[in-house]
């Protein structure tokens, strides 16, 4: 891969150890995927934040980077952590809390903003055609497909390296020839709820792996497309989809989705019929509109004593939605920031069964949380929480 003089100096260690390590990661990646050069990125979004998923060795590595001068050269934001500072912090051990705080502080020392959300696009929306280096698969697919920004699906180390250098190798979805759809999906059904969109995403992700679908007949809102993309990127590696077929070119491979595919997927995502201990909304973190929808659905209802309702969002959205937050909290729900179910230790809280409107959460919870799950649309989730 071609390097400028300054990039070569960084690789040779002339700009400090932290920058050298970051450059080594980017060069290795670029060589592996045949990139010819590095390109600047408008922002980097980092995973690898939750203490639940971070090893001690990884924390030591972050410490070393911060001690040796690592500092972001582009706007850099963080994915959710394992707890929030109002509710969960009171339920976990001091060791968990202090280790989590340590991780966030290390990132902050490197000028990486502790946004602690998987929806950085609500804080600062990337413009079309801007190059990004984002980890967090749900944000990547949303950025590429809904916002038409350009990012590969980064891992935690490569997103961190891109943040510290301000650049990423030019390969994959940074190149127009790799952004063309290669499967035409014919949707023979009308999707009705956000959980239908999520189930479609799980179904397509399993079939497509990393192919790029153009989905003919898709008419979702941006929030429904968010559910679709997050789910597709969970069961597969898809990082980009289109909501209509290309006007000029033809696609050779075709796939048809029937109502039965959606229902079969929902059945597979249902590992329990029991009354849930936890009802969870907000994967990916709720938008302003989603918070309002939850508030309208739960207004004048009461969450049952034997059930918890968690609604996860970013601090940015929560601060803008105080009226809706008040309604949800008056009903007995918790509107949480900085965290979510999958990156926290819900089983340790005795929450063994959950109902959610997120196909991504229903897909992962049985393995990542070792709890049973069920996918239901929002209305049914609220009924489960409030006992209608
Ligand atoms: Fe976000 Fe957690 Fe879902 S990080 S995408 S709410 S698993």
mmCIF file of N, CA and C in Angstrom, residues 2 58 60 72 84-85 93-94 120 164 171 174-175 233 236 254 267 281 284-285 301 317 333 347 352 374-375:
data_model
loop_
_atom_site.group_PDB
_atom_site.id
_atom_site.type_symbol
_atom_site.label_atom_id
_atom_site.label_comp_id
_atom_site.label_asym_id
_atom_site.label_seq_id
_atom_site.Cartn_x
_atom_site.Cartn_y
_atom_site.Cartn_z
ATOM 1 N N UNK A 2 0.539 2.195 -0.850
ATOM 2 C CA UNK A 2 1.311 3.441 -0.907
ATOM 3 C C UNK A 2 1.095 4.248 0.377
ATOM 4 N N UNK A 58 -7.054 -6.410 26.971
ATOM 5 C CA UNK A 58 -7.513 -5.307 26.117
ATOM 6 C C UNK A 58 -7.490 -3.985 26.893
ATOM 7 N N UNK A 60 -5.464 -3.292 29.380
ATOM 8 C CA UNK A 60 -4.035 -2.922 29.494
ATOM 9 C C UNK A 60 -3.550 -2.253 28.209
ATOM 10 N N UNK A 72 -7.208 11.027 19.332
ATOM 11 C CA UNK A 72 -8.007 10.943 18.096
ATOM 12 C C UNK A 72 -7.696 12.105 17.160
ATOM 13 N N UNK A 84 -25.639 1.837 33.143
ATOM 14 C CA UNK A 84 -25.966 3.259 33.112
ATOM 15 C C UNK A 84 -25.653 3.847 34.480
ATOM 16 N N UNK A 85 -25.708 5.166 34.578
ATOM 17 C CA UNK A 85 -25.265 5.803 35.819
ATOM 18 C C UNK A 85 -26.422 6.093 36.783
ATOM 19 N N UNK A 93 -21.489 -4.898 41.133
ATOM 20 C CA UNK A 93 -20.423 -4.793 42.132
ATOM 21 C C UNK A 93 -19.549 -3.561 41.861
ATOM 22 N N UNK A 94 -18.872 -3.119 42.925
ATOM 23 C CA UNK A 94 -17.966 -1.983 42.795
ATOM 24 C C UNK A 94 -16.876 -2.280 41.779
ATOM 25 N N UNK A 120 -24.779 6.814 16.777
ATOM 26 C CA UNK A 120 -24.050 8.087 16.724
ATOM 27 C C UNK A 120 -24.625 9.026 15.664
ATOM 28 N N UNK A 164 -7.312 7.093 15.783
ATOM 29 C CA UNK A 164 -6.027 7.669 16.194
ATOM 30 C C UNK A 164 -5.243 8.254 15.014
ATOM 31 N N UNK A 171 -10.581 0.421 0.653
ATOM 32 C CA UNK A 171 -10.988 -0.848 0.042
ATOM 33 C C UNK A 171 -12.467 -1.074 0.375
ATOM 34 N N UNK A 174 -15.612 1.512 0.538
ATOM 35 C CA UNK A 174 -15.128 2.863 0.219
ATOM 36 C C UNK A 174 -14.960 3.048 -1.286
ATOM 37 N N UNK A 175 -15.123 1.962 -2.040
ATOM 38 C CA UNK A 175 -14.940 2.051 -3.492
ATOM 39 C C UNK A 175 -16.268 1.810 -4.203
ATOM 40 N N UNK A 233 -27.482 -7.530 9.785
ATOM 41 C CA UNK A 233 -26.063 -7.524 10.134
ATOM 42 C C UNK A 233 -25.762 -8.423 11.331
ATOM 43 N N UNK A 236 -26.016 -12.192 9.482
ATOM 44 C CA UNK A 236 -25.093 -12.254 8.351
ATOM 45 C C UNK A 236 -24.078 -11.132 8.440
ATOM 46 N N UNK A 254 -31.731 -13.766 -7.899
ATOM 47 C CA UNK A 254 -33.014 -13.286 -7.368
ATOM 48 C C UNK A 254 -33.456 -14.170 -6.203
ATOM 49 N N UNK A 267 -40.731 -17.667 14.670
ATOM 50 C CA UNK A 267 -40.802 -18.879 15.504
ATOM 51 C C UNK A 267 -39.419 -19.284 15.985
ATOM 52 N N UNK A 281 -37.064 -2.450 25.006
ATOM 53 C CA UNK A 281 -37.211 -1.662 23.777
ATOM 54 C C UNK A 281 -35.932 -0.828 23.637
ATOM 55 N N UNK A 284 -31.543 -1.179 17.939
ATOM 56 C CA UNK A 284 -30.593 -0.142 18.359
ATOM 57 C C UNK A 284 -31.294 0.954 19.187
ATOM 58 N N UNK A 285 -30.491 1.762 19.864
ATOM 59 C CA UNK A 285 -31.020 2.801 20.741
ATOM 60 C C UNK A 285 -32.140 3.602 20.065
ATOM 61 N N UNK A 301 -50.856 3.661 31.697
ATOM 62 C CA UNK A 301 -50.750 2.247 32.097
ATOM 63 C C UNK A 301 -49.713 2.130 33.207
ATOM 64 N N UNK A 317 -30.728 11.858 22.838
ATOM 65 C CA UNK A 317 -32.170 11.741 22.561
ATOM 66 C C UNK A 317 -32.974 11.887 23.855
ATOM 67 N N UNK A 333 -41.488 2.392 33.895
ATOM 68 C CA UNK A 333 -40.389 1.949 33.032
ATOM 69 C C UNK A 333 -39.100 2.695 33.345
ATOM 70 N N UNK A 347 -28.713 -11.495 33.353
ATOM 71 C CA UNK A 347 -29.021 -12.752 34.065
ATOM 72 C C UNK A 347 -28.683 -12.627 35.555
ATOM 73 N N UNK A 352 -34.402 -13.665 33.549
ATOM 74 C CA UNK A 352 -34.115 -14.868 32.752
ATOM 75 C C UNK A 352 -34.896 -14.954 31.448
ATOM 76 N N UNK A 374 -38.235 -13.579 23.173
ATOM 77 C CA UNK A 374 -39.368 -13.638 22.240
ATOM 78 C C UNK A 374 -39.461 -12.297 21.522
ATOM 79 N N UNK A 375 -39.684 -12.358 20.209
ATOM 80 C CA UNK A 375 -39.823 -11.134 19.416
ATOM 81 C C UNK A 375 -41.298 -10.806 19.261
#
